[in-house]
Every structure is written in structure tokens, then in C-alpha cells.
Coordinates of N, CA and C in Angstrom, one line a residue:
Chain X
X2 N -0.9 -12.6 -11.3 CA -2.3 -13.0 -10.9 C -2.8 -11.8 -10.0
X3 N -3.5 -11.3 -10.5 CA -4.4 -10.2 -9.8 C -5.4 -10.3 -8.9
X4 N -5.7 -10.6 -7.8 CA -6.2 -10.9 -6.4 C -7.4 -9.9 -6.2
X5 N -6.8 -8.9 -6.3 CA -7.5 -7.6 -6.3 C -7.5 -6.8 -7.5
X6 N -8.8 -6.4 -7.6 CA -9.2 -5.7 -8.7 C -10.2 -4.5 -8.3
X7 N -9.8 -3.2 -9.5 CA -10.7 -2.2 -9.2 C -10.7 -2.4 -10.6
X8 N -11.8 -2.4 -11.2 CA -12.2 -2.2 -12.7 C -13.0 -0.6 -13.2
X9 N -12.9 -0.1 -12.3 CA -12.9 1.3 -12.9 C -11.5 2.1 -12.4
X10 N -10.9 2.6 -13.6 CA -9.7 3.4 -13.3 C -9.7 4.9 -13.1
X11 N -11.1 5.3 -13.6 CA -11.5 6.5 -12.9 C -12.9 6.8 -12.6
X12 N -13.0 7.8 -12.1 CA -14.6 8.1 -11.5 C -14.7 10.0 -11.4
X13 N -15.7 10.4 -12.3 CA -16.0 12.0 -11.3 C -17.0 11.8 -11.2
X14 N -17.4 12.9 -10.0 CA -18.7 12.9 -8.9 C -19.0 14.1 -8.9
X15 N -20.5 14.5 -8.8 CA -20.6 16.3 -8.5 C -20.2 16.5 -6.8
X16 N -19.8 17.2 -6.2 CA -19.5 17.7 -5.0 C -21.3 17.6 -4.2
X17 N -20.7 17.0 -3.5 CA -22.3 16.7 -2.7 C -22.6 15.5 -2.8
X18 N -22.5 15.2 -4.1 CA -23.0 13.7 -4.5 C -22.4 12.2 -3.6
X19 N -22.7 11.4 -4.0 CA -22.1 10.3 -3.4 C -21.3 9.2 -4.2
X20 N -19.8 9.2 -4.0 CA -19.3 8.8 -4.6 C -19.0 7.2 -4.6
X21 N -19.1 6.1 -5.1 CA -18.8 4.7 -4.5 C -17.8 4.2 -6.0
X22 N -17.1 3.8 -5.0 CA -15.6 3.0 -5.3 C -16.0 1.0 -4.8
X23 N -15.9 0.4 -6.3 CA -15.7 -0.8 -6.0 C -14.7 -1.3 -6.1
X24 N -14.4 -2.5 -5.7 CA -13.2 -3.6 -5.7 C -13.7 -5.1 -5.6
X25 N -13.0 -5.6 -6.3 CA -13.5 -7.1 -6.0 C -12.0 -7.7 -5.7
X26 N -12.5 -9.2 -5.2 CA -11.1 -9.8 -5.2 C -11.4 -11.6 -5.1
X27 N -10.5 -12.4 -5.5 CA -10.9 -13.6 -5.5 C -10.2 -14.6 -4.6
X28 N -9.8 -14.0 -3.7 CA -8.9 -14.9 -3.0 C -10.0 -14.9 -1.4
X29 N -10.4 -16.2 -1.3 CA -11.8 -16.0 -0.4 C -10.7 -16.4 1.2
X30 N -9.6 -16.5 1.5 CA -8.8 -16.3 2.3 C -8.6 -15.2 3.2
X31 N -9.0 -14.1 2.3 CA -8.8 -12.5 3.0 C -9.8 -12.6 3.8
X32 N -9.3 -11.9 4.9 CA -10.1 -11.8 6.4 C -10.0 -9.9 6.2
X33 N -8.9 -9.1 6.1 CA -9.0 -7.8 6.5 C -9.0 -7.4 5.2
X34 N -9.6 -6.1 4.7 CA -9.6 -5.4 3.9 C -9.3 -3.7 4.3
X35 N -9.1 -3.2 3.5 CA -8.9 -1.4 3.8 C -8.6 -0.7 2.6
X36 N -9.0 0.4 2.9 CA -9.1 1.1 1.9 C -8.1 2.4 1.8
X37 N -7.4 3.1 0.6 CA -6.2 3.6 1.5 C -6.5 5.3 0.3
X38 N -6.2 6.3 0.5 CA -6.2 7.4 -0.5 C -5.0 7.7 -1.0
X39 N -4.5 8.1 -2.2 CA -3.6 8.8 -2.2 C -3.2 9.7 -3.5
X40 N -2.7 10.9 -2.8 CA -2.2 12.4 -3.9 C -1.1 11.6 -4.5
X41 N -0.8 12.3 -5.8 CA 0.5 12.6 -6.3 C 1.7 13.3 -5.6
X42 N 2.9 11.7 -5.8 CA 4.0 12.0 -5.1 C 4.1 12.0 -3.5
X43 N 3.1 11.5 -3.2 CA 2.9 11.3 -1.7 C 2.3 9.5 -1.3
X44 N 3.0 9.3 -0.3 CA 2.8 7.6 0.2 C 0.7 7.8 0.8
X45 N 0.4 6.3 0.1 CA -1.1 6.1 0.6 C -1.4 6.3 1.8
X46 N -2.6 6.8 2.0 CA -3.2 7.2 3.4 C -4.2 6.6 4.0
X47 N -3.9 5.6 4.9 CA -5.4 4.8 5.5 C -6.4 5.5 5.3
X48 N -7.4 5.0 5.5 CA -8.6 5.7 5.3 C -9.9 5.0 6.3
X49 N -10.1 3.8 6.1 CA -10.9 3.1 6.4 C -11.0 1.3 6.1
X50 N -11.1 0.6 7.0 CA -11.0 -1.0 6.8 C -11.9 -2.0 7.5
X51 N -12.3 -3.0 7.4 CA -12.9 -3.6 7.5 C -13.0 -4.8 7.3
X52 N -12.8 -5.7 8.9 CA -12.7 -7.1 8.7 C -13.9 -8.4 8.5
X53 N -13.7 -9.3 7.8 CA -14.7 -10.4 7.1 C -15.7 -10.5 8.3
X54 N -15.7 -10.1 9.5 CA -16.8 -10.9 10.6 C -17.9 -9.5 10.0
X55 N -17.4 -8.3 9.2 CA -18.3 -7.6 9.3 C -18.7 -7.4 8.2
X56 N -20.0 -6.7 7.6 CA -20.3 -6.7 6.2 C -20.4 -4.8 6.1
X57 N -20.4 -4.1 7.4 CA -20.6 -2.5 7.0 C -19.5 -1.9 8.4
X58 N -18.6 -0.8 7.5 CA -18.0 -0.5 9.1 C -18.0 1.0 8.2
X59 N -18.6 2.2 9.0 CA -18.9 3.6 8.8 C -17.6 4.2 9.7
X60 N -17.2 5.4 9.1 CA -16.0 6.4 9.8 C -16.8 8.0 9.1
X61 N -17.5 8.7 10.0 CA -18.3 10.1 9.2 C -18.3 9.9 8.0
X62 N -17.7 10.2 6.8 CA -18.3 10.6 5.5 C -18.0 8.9 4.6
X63 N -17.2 8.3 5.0 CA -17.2 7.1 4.8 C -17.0 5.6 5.1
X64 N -17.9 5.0 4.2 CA -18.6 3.9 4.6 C -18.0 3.0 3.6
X65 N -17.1 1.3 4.4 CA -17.0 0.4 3.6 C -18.5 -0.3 3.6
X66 N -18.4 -1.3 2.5 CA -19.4 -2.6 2.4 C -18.5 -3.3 2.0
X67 N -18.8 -4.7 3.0 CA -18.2 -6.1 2.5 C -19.4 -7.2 1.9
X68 N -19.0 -7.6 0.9 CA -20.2 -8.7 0.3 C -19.3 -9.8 0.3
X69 N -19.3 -10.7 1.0 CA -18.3 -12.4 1.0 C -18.5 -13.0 0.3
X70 N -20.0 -13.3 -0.2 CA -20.3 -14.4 -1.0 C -20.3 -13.8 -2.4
X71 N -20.0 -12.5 -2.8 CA -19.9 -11.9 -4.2 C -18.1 -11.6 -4.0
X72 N -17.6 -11.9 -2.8 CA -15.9 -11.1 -3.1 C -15.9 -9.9 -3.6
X73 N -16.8 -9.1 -2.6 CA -16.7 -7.6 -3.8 C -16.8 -6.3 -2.0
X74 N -16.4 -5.7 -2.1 CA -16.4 -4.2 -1.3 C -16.4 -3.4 -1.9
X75 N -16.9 -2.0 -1.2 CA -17.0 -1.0 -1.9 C -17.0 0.2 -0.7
X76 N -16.3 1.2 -0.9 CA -16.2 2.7 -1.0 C -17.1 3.8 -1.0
X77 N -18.0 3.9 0.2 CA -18.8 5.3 -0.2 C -18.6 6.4 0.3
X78 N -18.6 7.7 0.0 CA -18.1 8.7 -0.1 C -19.7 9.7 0.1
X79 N -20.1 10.1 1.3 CA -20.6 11.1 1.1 C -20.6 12.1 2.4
X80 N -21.3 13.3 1.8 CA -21.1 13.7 0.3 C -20.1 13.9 0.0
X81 N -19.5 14.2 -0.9 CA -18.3 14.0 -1.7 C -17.6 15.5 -2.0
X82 N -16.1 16.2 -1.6 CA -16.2 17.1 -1.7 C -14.6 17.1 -2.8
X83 N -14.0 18.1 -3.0 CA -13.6 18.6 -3.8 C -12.1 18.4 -3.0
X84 N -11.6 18.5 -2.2 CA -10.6 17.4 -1.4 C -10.5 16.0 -1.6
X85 N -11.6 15.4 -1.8 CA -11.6 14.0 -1.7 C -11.0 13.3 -3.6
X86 N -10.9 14.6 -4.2 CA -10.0 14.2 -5.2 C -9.2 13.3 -5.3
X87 N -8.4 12.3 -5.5 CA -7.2 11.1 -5.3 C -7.9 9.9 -6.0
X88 N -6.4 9.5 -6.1 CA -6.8 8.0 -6.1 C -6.6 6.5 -5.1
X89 N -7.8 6.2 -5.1 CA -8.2 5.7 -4.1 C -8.1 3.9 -4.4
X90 N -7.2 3.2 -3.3 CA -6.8 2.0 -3.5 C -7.5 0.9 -2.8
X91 N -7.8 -0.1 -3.1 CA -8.6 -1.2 -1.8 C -7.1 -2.1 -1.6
X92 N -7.2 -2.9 -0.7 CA -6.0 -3.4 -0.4 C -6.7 -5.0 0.7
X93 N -6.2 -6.3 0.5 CA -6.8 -7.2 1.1 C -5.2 -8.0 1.7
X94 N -5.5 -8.4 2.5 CA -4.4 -9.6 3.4 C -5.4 -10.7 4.1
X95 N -4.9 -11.9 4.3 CA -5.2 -12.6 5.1 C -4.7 -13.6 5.9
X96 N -5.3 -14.8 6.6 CA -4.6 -15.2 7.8 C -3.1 -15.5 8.0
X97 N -2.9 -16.5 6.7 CA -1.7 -17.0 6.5 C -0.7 -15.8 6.2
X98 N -0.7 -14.8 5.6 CA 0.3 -13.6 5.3 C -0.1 -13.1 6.3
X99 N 1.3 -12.0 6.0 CA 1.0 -10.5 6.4 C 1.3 -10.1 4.9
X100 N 1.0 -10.3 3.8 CA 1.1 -9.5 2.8 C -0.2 -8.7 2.3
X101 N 0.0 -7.5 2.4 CA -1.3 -6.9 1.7 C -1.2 -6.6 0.1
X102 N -2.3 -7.6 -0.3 CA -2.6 -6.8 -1.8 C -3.2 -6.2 -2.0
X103 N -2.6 -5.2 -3.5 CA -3.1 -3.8 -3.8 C -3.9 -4.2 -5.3
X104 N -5.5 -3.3 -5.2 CA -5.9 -3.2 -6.3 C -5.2 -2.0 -7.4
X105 N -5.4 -1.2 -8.2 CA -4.7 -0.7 -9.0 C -5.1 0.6 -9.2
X106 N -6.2 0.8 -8.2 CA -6.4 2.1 -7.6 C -7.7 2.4 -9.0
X107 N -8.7 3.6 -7.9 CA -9.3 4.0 -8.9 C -9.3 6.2 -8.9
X108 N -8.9 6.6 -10.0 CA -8.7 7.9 -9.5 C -10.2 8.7 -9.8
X109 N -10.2 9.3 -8.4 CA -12.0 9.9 -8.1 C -11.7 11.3 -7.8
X110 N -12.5 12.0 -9.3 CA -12.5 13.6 -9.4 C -13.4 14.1 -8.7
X111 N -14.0 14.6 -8.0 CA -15.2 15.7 -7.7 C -15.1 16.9 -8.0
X112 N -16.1 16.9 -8.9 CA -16.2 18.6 -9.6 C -16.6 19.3 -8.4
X113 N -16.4 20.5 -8.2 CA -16.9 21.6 -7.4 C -18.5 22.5 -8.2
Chain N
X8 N 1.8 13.6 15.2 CA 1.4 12.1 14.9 C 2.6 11.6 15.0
X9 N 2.9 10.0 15.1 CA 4.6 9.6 14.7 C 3.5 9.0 12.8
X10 N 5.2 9.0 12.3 CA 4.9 9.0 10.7 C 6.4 7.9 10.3
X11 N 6.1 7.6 9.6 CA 6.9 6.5 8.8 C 7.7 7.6 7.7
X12 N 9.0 7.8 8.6 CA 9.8 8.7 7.3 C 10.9 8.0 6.3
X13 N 10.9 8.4 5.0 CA 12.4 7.7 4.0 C 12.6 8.4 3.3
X14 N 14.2 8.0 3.6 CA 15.2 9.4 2.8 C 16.1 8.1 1.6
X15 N 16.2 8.8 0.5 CA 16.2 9.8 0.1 C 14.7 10.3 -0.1
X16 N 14.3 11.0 -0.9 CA 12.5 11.3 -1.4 C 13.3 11.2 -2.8
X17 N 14.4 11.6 -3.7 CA 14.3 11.4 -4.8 C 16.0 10.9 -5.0
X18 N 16.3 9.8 -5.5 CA 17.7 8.9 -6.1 C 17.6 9.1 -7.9
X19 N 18.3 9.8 -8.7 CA 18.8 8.9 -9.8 C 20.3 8.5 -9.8
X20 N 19.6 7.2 -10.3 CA 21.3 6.6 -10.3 C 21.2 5.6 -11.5
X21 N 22.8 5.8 -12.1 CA 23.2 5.3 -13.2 C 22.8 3.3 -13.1
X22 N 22.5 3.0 -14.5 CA 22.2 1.5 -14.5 C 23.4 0.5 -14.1
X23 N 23.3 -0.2 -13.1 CA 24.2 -1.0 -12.6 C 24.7 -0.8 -11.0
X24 N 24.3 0.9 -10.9 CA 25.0 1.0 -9.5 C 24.0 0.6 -8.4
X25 N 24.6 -0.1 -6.7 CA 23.7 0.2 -5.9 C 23.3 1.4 -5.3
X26 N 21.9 0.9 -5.0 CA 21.1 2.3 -4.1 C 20.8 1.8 -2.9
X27 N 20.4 2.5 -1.9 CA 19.9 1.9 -0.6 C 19.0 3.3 -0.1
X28 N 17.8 2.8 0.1 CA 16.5 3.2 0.6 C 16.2 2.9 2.4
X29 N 16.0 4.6 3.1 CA 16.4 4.1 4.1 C 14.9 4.8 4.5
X30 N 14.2 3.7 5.7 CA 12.9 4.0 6.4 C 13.4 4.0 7.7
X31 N 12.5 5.0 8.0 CA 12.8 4.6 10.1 C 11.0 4.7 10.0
X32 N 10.5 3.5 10.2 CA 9.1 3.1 11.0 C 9.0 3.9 12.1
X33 N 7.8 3.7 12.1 CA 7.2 4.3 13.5 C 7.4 3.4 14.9
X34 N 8.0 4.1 15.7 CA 8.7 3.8 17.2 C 8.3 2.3 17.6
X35 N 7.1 1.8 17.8 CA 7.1 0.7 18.2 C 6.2 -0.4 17.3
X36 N 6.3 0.1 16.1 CA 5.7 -1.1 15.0 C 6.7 -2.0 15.3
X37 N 6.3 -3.5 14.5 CA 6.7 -4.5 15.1 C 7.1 -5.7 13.6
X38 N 5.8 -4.8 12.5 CA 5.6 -5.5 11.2 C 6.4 -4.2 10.5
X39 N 7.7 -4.4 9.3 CA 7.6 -3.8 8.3 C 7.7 -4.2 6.9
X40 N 7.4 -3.1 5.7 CA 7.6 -3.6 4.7 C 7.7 -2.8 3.8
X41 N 8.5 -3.7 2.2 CA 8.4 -2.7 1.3 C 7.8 -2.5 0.3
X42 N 6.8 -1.6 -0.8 CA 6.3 -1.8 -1.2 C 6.9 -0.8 -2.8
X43 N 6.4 -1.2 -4.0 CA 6.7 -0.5 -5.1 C 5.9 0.1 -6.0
X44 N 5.7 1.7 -6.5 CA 4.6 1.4 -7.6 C 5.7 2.4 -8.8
X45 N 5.6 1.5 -9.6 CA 6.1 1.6 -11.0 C 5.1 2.7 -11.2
X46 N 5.0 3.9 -11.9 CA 4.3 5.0 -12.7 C 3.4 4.3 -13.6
X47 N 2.4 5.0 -13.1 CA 0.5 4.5 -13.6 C 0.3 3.0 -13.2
X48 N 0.9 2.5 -12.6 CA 0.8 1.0 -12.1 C 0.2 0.8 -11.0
X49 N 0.1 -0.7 -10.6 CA -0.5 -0.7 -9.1 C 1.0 -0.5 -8.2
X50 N -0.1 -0.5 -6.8 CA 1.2 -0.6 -5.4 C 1.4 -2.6 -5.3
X51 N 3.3 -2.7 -5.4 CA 3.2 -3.9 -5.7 C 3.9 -4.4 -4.2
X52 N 3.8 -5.3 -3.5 CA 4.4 -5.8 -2.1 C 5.7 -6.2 -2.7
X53 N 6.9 -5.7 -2.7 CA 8.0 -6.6 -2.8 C 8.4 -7.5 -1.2
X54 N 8.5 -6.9 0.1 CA 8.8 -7.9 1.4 C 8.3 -7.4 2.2
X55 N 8.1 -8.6 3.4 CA 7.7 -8.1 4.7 C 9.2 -8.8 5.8
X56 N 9.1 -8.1 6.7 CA 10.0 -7.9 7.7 C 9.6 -8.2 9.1
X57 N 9.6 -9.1 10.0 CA 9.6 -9.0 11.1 C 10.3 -10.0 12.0
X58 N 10.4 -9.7 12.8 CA 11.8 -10.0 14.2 C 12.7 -10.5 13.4
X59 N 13.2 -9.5 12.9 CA 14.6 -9.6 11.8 C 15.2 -10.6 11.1
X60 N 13.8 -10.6 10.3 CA 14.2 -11.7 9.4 C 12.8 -11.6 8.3
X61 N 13.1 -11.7 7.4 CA 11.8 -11.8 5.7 C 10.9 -12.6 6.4
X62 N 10.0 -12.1 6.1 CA 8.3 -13.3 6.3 C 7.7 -13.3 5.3
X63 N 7.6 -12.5 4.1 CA 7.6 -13.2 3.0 C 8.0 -12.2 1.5
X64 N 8.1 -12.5 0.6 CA 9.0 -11.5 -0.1 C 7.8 -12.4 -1.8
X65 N 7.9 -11.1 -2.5 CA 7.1 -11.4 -3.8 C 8.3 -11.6 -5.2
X66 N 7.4 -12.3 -6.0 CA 8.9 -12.5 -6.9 C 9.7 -11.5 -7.5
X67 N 9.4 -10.2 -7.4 CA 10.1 -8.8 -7.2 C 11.1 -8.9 -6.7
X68 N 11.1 -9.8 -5.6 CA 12.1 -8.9 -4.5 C 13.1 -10.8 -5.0
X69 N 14.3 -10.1 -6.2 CA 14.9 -11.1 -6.4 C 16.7 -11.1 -5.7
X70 N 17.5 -11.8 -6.2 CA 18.9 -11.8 -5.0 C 19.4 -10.2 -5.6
X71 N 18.6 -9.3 -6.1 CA 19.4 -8.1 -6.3 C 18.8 -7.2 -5.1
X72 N 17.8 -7.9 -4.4 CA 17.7 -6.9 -3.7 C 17.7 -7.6 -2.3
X73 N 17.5 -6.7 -1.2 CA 18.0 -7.2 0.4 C 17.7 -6.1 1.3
X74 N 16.8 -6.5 2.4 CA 16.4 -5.6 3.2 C 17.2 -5.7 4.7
X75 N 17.4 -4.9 5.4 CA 18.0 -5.4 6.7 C 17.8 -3.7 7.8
X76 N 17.7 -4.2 8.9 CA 17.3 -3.5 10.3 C 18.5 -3.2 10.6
X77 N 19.6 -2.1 11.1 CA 21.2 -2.6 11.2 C 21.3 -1.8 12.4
X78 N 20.0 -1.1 12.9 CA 19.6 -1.0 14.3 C 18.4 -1.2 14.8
X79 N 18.1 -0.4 16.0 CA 16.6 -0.5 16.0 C 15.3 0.3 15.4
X80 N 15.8 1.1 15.0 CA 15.1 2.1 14.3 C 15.2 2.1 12.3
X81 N 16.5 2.1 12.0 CA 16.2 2.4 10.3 C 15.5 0.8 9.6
X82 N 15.2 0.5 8.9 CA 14.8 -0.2 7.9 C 15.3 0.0 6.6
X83 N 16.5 -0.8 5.9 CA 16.5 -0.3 4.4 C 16.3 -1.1 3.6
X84 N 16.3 -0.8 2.3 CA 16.1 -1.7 1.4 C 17.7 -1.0 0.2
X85 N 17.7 -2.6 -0.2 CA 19.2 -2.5 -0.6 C 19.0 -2.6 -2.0
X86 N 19.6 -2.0 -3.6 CA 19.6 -2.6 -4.6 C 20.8 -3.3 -4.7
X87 N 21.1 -3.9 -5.4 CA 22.6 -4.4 -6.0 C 23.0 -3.7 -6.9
X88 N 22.3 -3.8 -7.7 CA 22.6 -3.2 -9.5 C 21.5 -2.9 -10.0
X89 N 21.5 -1.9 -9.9 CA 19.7 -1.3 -10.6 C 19.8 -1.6 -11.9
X90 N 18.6 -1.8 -12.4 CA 18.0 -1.5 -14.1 C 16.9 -1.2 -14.4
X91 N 17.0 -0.9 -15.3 CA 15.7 0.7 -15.9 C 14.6 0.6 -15.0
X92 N 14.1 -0.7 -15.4 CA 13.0 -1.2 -14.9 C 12.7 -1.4 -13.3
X93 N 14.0 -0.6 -12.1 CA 13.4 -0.4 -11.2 C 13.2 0.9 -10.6
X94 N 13.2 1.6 -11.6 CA 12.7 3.0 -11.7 C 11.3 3.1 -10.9
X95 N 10.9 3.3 -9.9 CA 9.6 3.7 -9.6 C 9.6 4.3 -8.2
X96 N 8.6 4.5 -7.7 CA 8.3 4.8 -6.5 C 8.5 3.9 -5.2
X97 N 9.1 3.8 -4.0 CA 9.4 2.7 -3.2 C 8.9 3.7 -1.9
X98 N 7.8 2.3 -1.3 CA 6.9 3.0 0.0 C 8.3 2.2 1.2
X99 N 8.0 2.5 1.9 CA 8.1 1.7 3.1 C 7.1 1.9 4.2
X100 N 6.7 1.0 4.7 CA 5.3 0.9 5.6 C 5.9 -0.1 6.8
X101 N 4.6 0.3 7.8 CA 4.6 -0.2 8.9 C 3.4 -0.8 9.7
X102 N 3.3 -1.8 10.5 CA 2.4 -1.9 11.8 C 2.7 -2.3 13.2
X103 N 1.9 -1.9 13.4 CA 2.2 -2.8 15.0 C 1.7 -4.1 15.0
X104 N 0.4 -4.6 15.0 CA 0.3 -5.6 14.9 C -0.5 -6.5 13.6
X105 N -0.4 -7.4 13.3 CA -0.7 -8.2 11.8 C -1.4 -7.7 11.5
X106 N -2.8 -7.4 12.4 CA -4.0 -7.5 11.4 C -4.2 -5.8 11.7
X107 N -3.0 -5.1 12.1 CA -3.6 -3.6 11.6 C -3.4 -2.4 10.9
X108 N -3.6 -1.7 10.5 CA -3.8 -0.8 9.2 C -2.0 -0.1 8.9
X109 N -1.9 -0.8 7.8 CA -0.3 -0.1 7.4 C -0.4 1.4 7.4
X110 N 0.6 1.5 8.2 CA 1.5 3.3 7.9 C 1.8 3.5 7.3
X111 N 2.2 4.0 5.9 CA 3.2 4.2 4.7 C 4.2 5.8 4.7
X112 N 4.6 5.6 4.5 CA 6.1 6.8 4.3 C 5.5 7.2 3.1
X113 N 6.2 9.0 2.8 CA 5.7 9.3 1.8 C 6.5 8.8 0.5
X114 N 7.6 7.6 0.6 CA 7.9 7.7 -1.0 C 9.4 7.8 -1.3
X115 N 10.1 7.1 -1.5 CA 11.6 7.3 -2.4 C 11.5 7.0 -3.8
X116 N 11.5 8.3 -4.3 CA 11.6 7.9 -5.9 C 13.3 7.8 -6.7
X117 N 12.9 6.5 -7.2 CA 14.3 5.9 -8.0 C 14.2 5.9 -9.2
X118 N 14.9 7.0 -10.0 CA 15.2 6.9 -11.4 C 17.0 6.7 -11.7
X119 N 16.5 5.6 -12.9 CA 17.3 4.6 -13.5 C 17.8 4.9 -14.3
X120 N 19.1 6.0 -14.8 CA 19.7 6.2 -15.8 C 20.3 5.3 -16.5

């Protein structure tokens, strides 16, 4: 049962551009969400998260959105550079757990 | 920074034998756990860990496998008898407290001869 979902498995962006990563999920339990990056052969890298009391939480180049009543977040990226290459995971937990689920990642090119 | 380290970074081991995956968390996290990603797959939760004892474990994590603290610092994860099929990448992660952002280690890859 898939909880989380990223329904795009990849994404390219022109460098500059602004790159947005969605996720949805159906389990209307989740209070914390986060968003994690990661290279090849290397463990995921927080990135940025965001709990249900809030619908926008910004860190410089990127910015979650929470939608509660669509169960859907999303990932923006600007501008978008040529580093920010990876693939990029959403991840949700809530009260009763500490388990975080993983969407299935979506991998985001930026051309130079 | 402190960092969530695990050794080995790469195991193959023949089908049947045990392996054991060793994390040492970061100094005063309090939550740990393990996680798996099979190659081109998602990251899957097999258990969580805290005050030394499972808090909850996914149907992954079946009697071949066993996690245990055997001080204050390592965290491992135990196979019994591997098979093909647990060939993949194994995070170990951490936090301090429930609701905050996991640490992850970079990675023990297990290949299943």
C-alpha cells in the first residue's frame, strides 16, 4: 500500500528555471512531512519539512507547499542549478508512528 | 557536523550466511532506525528503535532479521540467512526527538551471492 506517492519519476529543468517536485499521499494522519535529496551511492539528505499546522515553510532556494484538503505537497526549487541534480524523495510520518514513509523519489536533471 | 556513520559501506555475502550492519547514530539521538532501498526502488522502513526495544517494525523486517543496541553507541542490524532478495542498500538513520528530521548514514550495500 503506497501512502506516498511521487508520480513523476523524473524531471529536467533549465538552470535558472524553477523546478517543482510533487507528492501526494493518502493517509490524512500525517502531521510532518520532509523532503530529503539524494546522489548515487550516498544516504538521503534532509533538505526541508514541514508540519500540517502549516501550508508554506521557505529555506533560501527552497520552498515546501502543504495542501491538506488535496493530500498533496510540493517541492520548489529556485532557481534551479546544476548541483541540485538528485533524486529527490518526500517522506510523511504521523502521530501514532514514528515511521516515516517514503515516496519513490523523483530524479531532477538541470541542464546547465 | 556529527553524522550517522555504517560500516561495512559494501558486504557480499554468499546466500544463507549471516551479515550484521553496524550504525553508530549520532551522540545523543534518542530515535533510531532502519531503512532499505532495493536498486531503482523506493526507501522502504524496515524498524524503528527506541529505549531499547522495536517500536515498530514493517512486514520486511521478518524473524530473519533483529536489531539490537549492545552498547551505547553502535546500532546493528542483524541478518540470519540472507537471500538474493536482500540485496540492496541499508540506511541507518536517526533523531533526537519524534517529530524531527531523520539523519541518515551514508549506506551499507549488501550483495547476495
Amino acid at each position: 500500500d503506497q501512502q506516498v506517492k511521487q508520480n513523476s519519476p523524473s524531471l529536467s529543468v533549465q538552470e535558472g528555471r524553477i523546478s517543482i517536485l510533487n507528492c501526494d499521499y493518502t493517509n490524512s494522519m500525517f502531521d510532518y512531512f520532509l523532503w530529503y535529496k539524494k546522489y548515487p551511492a550516498e544516504g538521503p539528505t534532509f533538505l526541508i519539512s514541514i508540519s500540517s499546522i502549516k501550508d508554506k515553510n521557505e529555506d533560501g532556494r527552497f520552498t515546501v507547499f502543504l495542501n491538506k484538503s488535496a493530500k498533496h505537497l510540493s517541492l520548489h526549487i529556485v532557481p534551479s542549478q546544476p548541483g541540485d541534480s538528485a533524486v529527490y524523495f518526500c517522506a510523511a510520518s504521523g502521530l501514532k508512528g514514528n515511521q516515516f514513509y517514503f515516496g519513490t523519489g523523483t530524479s531532477l536533471t538541470v541542464i546547465p | 557536523e556529527p553524522e550517522v556513520t555504517q560500516t561495512p559501506s559494501h558486504q557480499v555475502t554468499q546466500m544463507g550466511q549471516e551479515v550484521i550492519l553496524r550504525c553508530v547514530p549520532i551522540s545523543n539521538h534518542l530515535y533510531f532506525y532502519w531503512y532499505r532501498q532495493i536498486l531503482g526502488q523506493k526507501v522502504e522502513f524496515l524498524v524503528s528503535f527506541y529505549n531499547n526495544e522495536i517500536s515498530e517494525k514493517s512486514e520486511i523486517f521478518d524473524d530473519q532479521f533483529s536489531v539490537e543496541r549492545p552498547d551505547g553507541s553502535n546500532f546493528t542490524l542483524k541478518i540470519r540467512s540472507t537471500k538474493l532478495e536482500d540485496s540492496a542498500m541499508y540506511f541507518c538513520a536517526s533523531h533526537r526527538v519524534r517529530t524531527g528530521e531523520l539523519f541518515f548514514g551514508e549506506g551499507s550495500r549488501l550483495t547476495v551471492l
